PDB file of C-alpha atoms in Angstrom:
ATOM      1  CA  MET A   1       2.037   3.601   7.661  1.00 56.00           C
ATOM      2  CA  ILE A   2       0.307   0.933   9.666  1.00 59.00           C
ATOM      3  CA  GLN A   3       1.526   0.167  13.107  1.00 60.00           C
ATOM      4  CA  VAL A   4       0.952  -3.350  14.368  1.00 59.00           C
ATOM      5  CA  THR A   5       0.031  -3.444  18.004  1.00 62.00           C
ATOM      6  CA  THR A   6       1.093  -6.166  20.464  1.00 61.00           C
ATOM      7  CA  ILE A   7      -2.372  -7.705  20.391  1.00 68.00           C
ATOM      8  CA  ASP A   8      -2.276  -7.972  16.576  1.00 75.00           C
ATOM      9  CA  ARG A   9       1.207  -9.455  16.650  1.00 77.00           C
ATOM     10  CA  GLU A  10       0.145 -12.055  19.232  1.00 82.00           C
ATOM     11  CA  ASN A  11      -2.892 -13.050  17.109  1.00 82.00           C
ATOM     12  CA  ILE A  12      -0.772 -13.529  14.076  1.00 83.00           C
ATOM     13  CA  GLN A  13       1.817 -15.535  16.052  1.00 83.00           C
ATOM     14  CA  TYR A  14      -0.957 -17.653  17.288  1.00 82.00           C
ATOM     15  CA  LEU A  15      -2.068 -18.477  13.742  1.00 83.00           C
ATOM     16  CA  ILE A  16       1.469 -19.491  12.653  1.00 86.00           C
ATOM     17  CA  ARG A  17       2.597 -21.228  15.843  1.00 84.00           C
ATOM     18  CA  ASN A  18       2.792 -24.780  14.349  1.00 82.00           C
ATOM     19  CA  LEU A  19       4.622 -23.862  11.106  1.00 84.00           C
ATOM     20  CA  GLU A  20       8.316 -24.142  10.183  1.00 83.00           C
ATOM     21  CA  ASP A  21      10.286 -20.922  10.086  1.00 82.00           C
ATOM     22  CA  PHE A  22      10.205 -20.615   6.280  1.00 83.00           C
ATOM     23  CA  GLU A  23       6.536 -21.421   6.201  1.00 86.00           C
ATOM     24  CA  LYS A  24       5.930 -18.739   8.833  1.00 85.00           C
ATOM     25  CA  ASP A  25       7.631 -16.218   6.599  1.00 86.00           C
ATOM     26  CA  LYS A  26       5.602 -17.241   3.594  1.00 87.00           C
ATOM     27  CA  ALA A  27       2.319 -16.972   5.535  1.00 89.00           C
ATOM     28  CA  VAL A  28       3.127 -13.563   6.969  1.00 89.00           C
ATOM     29  CA  LYS A  29       4.249 -12.257   3.564  1.00 90.00           C
ATOM     30  CA  SER A  30       0.999 -13.480   2.063  1.00 91.00           C
ATOM     31  CA  GLY A  31      -0.958 -11.542   4.615  1.00 91.00           C
ATOM     32  CA  LEU A  32       1.108  -8.432   4.015  1.00 91.00           C
ATOM     33  CA  ARG A  33       0.636  -8.747   0.256  1.00 93.00           C
ATOM     34  CA  ALA A  34      -3.142  -8.815   0.806  1.00 93.00           C
ATOM     35  CA  ALA A  35      -3.007  -5.708   3.020  1.00 92.00           C
ATOM     36  CA  VAL A  36      -0.996  -3.603   0.620  1.00 93.00           C
ATOM     37  CA  ASN A  37      -3.399  -4.515  -2.206  1.00 94.00           C
ATOM     38  CA  VAL A  38      -6.166  -2.911  -0.077  1.00 94.00           C
ATOM     39  CA  PHE A  39      -4.233   0.341  -0.149  1.00 93.00           C
ATOM     40  CA  ARG A  40      -3.418   0.115  -3.808  1.00 94.00           C
ATOM     41  CA  VAL A  41      -6.998  -0.430  -4.830  1.00 95.00           C
ATOM     42  CA  LYS A  42      -8.347   2.354  -2.542  1.00 95.00           C
ATOM     43  CA  GLY A  43      -5.627   4.768  -3.710  1.00 93.00           C
ATOM     44  CA  ARG A  44      -6.384   4.113  -7.370  1.00 92.00           C
ATOM     45  CA  SER A  45     -10.082   4.559  -6.842  1.00 93.00           C
ATOM     46  CA  ASN A  46      -9.507   7.864  -4.872  1.00 92.00           C
ATOM     47  CA  LEU A  47      -7.306   9.179  -7.572  1.00 91.00           C
ATOM     48  CA  ARG A  48      -9.711   8.235 -10.404  1.00 89.00           C
ATOM     49  CA  THR A  49     -12.675  10.024  -8.693  1.00 89.00           C
ATOM     50  CA  ARG A  50     -10.652  13.150  -7.876  1.00 86.00           C
ATOM     51  CA  LEU A  51      -9.120  13.516 -11.314  1.00 82.00           C
ATOM     52  CA  LEU A  52     -12.373  12.850 -13.164  1.00 75.00           C
ATOM     53  CA  HIS A  53     -12.959  16.512 -14.078  1.00 69.00           C
ATOM     54  CA  HIS A  54      -9.432  17.542 -15.060  1.00 71.00           C
ATOM     55  CA  GLY A  55      -9.503  17.089 -18.857  1.00 65.00           C
ATOM     56  CA  LYS A  56      -6.716  15.340 -20.727  1.00 67.00           C
ATOM     57  CA  GLN A  57      -4.735  12.764 -18.737  1.00 76.00           C
ATOM     58  CA  THR A  58      -1.893  10.526 -19.715  1.00 78.00           C
ATOM     59  CA  ASN A  59      -2.639   7.887 -17.091  1.00 85.00           C
ATOM     60  CA  HIS A  60       1.062   7.559 -16.150  1.00 88.00           C
ATOM     61  CA  LEU A  61       0.177   7.920 -12.478  1.00 89.00           C
ATOM     62  CA  MET A  62      -2.882   5.657 -12.664  1.00 89.00           C
ATOM     63  CA  ASN A  63      -0.764   2.916 -14.311  1.00 91.00           C
ATOM     64  CA  SER A  64       2.182   3.243 -11.920  1.00 92.00           C
ATOM     65  CA  PHE A  65       0.493   1.957  -8.736  1.00 92.00           C
ATOM     66  CA  THR A  66       2.512  -1.023  -7.415  1.00 92.00           C
ATOM     67  CA  THR A  67       3.003  -3.130  -4.271  1.00 92.00           C
ATOM     68  CA  ARG A  68       6.082  -4.864  -2.988  1.00 91.00           C
ATOM     69  CA  VAL A  69       6.739  -7.238  -0.146  1.00 91.00           C
ATOM     70  CA  LYS A  70      10.237  -6.907   1.325  1.00 89.00           C
ATOM     71  CA  ARG A  71      12.498  -9.997   1.074  1.00 86.00           C
ATOM     72  CA  ASN A  72      14.717  -9.718   4.108  1.00 84.00           C
ATOM     73  CA  LYS A  73      12.903  -7.619   6.540  1.00 83.00           C
ATOM     74  CA  LEU A  74       9.351  -7.965   7.529  1.00 80.00           C
ATOM     75  CA  GLY A  75       7.339  -5.309   5.683  1.00 84.00           C
ATOM     76  CA  ALA A  76       5.475  -4.357   2.616  1.00 88.00           C
ATOM     77  CA  LEU A  77       5.208  -1.166   0.523  1.00 87.00           C
ATOM     78  CA  ALA A  78       2.407   0.235  -1.636  1.00 88.00           C
ATOM     79  CA  GLY A  79       3.385   3.110  -3.911  1.00 88.00           C
ATOM     80  CA  PHE A  80       4.360   4.034  -7.409  1.00 91.00           C
ATOM     81  CA  ASP A  81       6.747   2.677 -10.037  1.00 91.00           C
ATOM     82  CA  ARG A  82       9.142   5.091 -11.598  1.00 87.00           C
ATOM     83  CA  PRO A  83       9.319   6.877 -14.000  1.00 89.00           C
ATOM     84  CA  GLY A  84       5.548   6.885 -14.415  1.00 88.00           C
ATOM     85  CA  GLY A  85       4.767   7.814 -10.894  1.00 90.00           C
ATOM     86  CA  ASN A  86       7.529  10.354 -10.200  1.00 90.00           C
ATOM     87  CA  HIS A  87       5.056  13.130  -9.663  1.00 88.00           C
ATOM     88  CA  SER A  88       2.779  11.256  -7.226  1.00 89.00           C
ATOM     89  CA  HIS A  89       3.859  13.315  -4.208  1.00 89.00           C
ATOM     90  CA  LEU A  90       3.044  16.508  -6.066  1.00 88.00           C
ATOM     91  CA  VAL A  91      -0.490  15.361  -6.929  1.00 88.00           C
ATOM     92  CA  ASP A  92      -1.191  13.991  -3.413  1.00 91.00           C
ATOM     93  CA  GLN A  93       0.312  16.791  -1.278  1.00 92.00           C
ATOM     94  CA  GLY A  94       0.213  19.723  -3.682  1.00 92.00           C
ATOM     95  CA  THR A  95       2.796  22.494  -4.148  1.00 92.00           C
ATOM     96  CA  LYS A  96       3.317  26.101  -2.985  1.00 94.00           C
ATOM     97  CA  LYS A  97       4.092  28.799  -5.453  1.00 94.00           C
ATOM     98  CA  ARG A  98       7.094  27.803  -7.565  1.00 91.00           C
ATOM     99  CA  TYR A  99       9.451  29.818  -9.569  1.00 94.00           C
ATOM    100  CA  THR A 100      12.261  29.058 -12.051  1.00 95.00           C
ATOM    101  CA  ASN A 101      15.715  30.495 -11.599  1.00 96.00           C
ATOM    102  CA  THR A 102      14.913  33.183 -14.089  1.00 96.00           C
ATOM    103  CA  GLY A 103      11.854  34.185 -11.982  1.00 95.00           C
ATOM    104  CA  LYS A 104       9.033  32.746 -14.153  1.00 95.00           C
ATOM    105  CA  SER A 105       6.120  31.404 -12.236  1.00 94.00           C
ATOM    106  CA  ARG A 106       5.200  27.747 -12.447  1.00 90.00           C
ATOM    107  CA  GLY A 107       2.056  28.254 -10.304  1.00 90.00           C
ATOM    108  CA  THR A 108       0.668  26.185  -7.459  1.00 91.00           C
ATOM    109  CA  MET A 109      -1.122  22.842  -7.368  1.00 87.00           C
ATOM    110  CA  PRO A 110      -3.622  22.122  -4.632  1.00 88.00           C
ATOM    111  CA  GLY A 111      -3.126  18.619  -3.186  1.00 88.00           C
ATOM    112  CA  ASN A 112      -6.008  16.222  -3.475  1.00 90.00           C
ATOM    113  CA  ARG A 113      -4.716  13.849  -0.687  1.00 92.00           C
ATOM    114  CA  PHE A 114      -5.829  10.688  -2.496  1.00 91.00           C
ATOM    115  CA  TRP A 115      -2.961   8.573  -0.998  1.00 91.00           C
ATOM    116  CA  ASN A 116      -3.216   9.994   2.562  1.00 90.00           C
ATOM    117  CA  ASP A 117      -6.978   9.426   2.573  1.00 93.00           C
ATOM    118  CA  ALA A 118      -6.482   5.817   1.384  1.00 92.00           C
ATOM    119  CA  GLY A 119      -4.134   5.198   4.280  1.00 89.00           C
ATOM    120  CA  HIS A 120      -6.476   6.599   6.834  1.00 90.00           C
ATOM    121  CA  THR A 121      -9.732   5.065   5.630  1.00 93.00           C
ATOM    122  CA  GLU A 122      -8.387   1.574   4.835  1.00 92.00           C
ATOM    123  CA  GLU A 123      -6.283   0.889   7.969  1.00 89.00           C
ATOM    124  CA  ASN A 124      -8.775  -1.439   9.597  1.00 90.00           C
ATOM    125  CA  ARG A 125      -9.609  -3.289   6.407  1.00 93.00           C
ATOM    126  CA  ALA A 126      -5.872  -3.750   5.807  1.00 90.00           C
ATOM    127  CA  MET A 127      -5.408  -5.372   9.312  1.00 89.00           C
ATOM    128  CA  GLN A 128      -8.366  -7.691   8.459  1.00 91.00           C
ATOM    129  CA  ALA A 129      -6.687  -8.480   5.176  1.00 92.00           C
ATOM    130  CA  ILE A 130      -3.530  -9.396   7.003  1.00 90.00           C
ATOM    131  CA  TYR A 131      -5.373 -11.818   9.253  1.00 90.00           C
ATOM    132  CA  GLN A 132      -7.256 -13.355   6.383  1.00 92.00           C
ATOM    133  CA  GLY A 133      -4.158 -13.676   4.160  1.00 91.00           C
ATOM    134  CA  VAL A 134      -2.270 -15.368   6.931  1.00 91.00           C
ATOM    135  CA  GLN A 135      -5.152 -17.692   7.659  1.00 91.00           C
ATOM    136  CA  LYS A 136      -5.466 -18.728   4.008  1.00 92.00           C
ATOM    137  CA  ALA A 137      -1.702 -19.311   3.697  1.00 90.00           C
ATOM    138  CA  VAL A 138      -1.615 -21.382   6.832  1.00 89.00           C
ATOM    139  CA  GLN A 139      -4.552 -23.417   5.513  1.00 90.00           C
ATOM    140  CA  ARG A 140      -2.844 -24.034   2.198  1.00 90.00           C
ATOM    141  CA  ILE A 141       0.352 -25.088   3.936  1.00 87.00           C
ATOM    142  CA  ASN A 142      -1.512 -27.484   6.272  1.00 85.00           C
ATOM    143  CA  GLU A 143      -3.438 -28.994   3.371  1.00 88.00           C
ATOM    144  CA  ARG A 144      -0.199 -29.811   1.554  1.00 83.00           C
ATOM    145  CA  ARG A 145       1.127 -31.782   4.579  1.00 73.00           C
TER     146      ARG A 145
END
């Protein structure tokens, strides 16, 4: 999760200061969309490189990467569609030893941290993407006027 600091918020508010309220929302959502795409691309590339040597794959997880910008509240999500990405948390964080009710072992799965690493490494690029996305949206809106 990215936290926006006061300085970042002031910089974005400076960019959208001359817009109408609905235009401001459009511009900020455009910036958020650009930022979550940064995470989606990096998460997918991390997963691809870390699963390269694991034999047969169905690509359900690879095809389930998605992004969403919230409608009513200010925010955006990058994650996985269901049902294809139901197991993403197991692949990312791994599992401890698991047993069925009858006592049969289902083994362990070491986590490969593809999603956590994407969050840590791409935080600065995502903030830049927010700025650039807002700037482009403001430019488009001003050109239409």
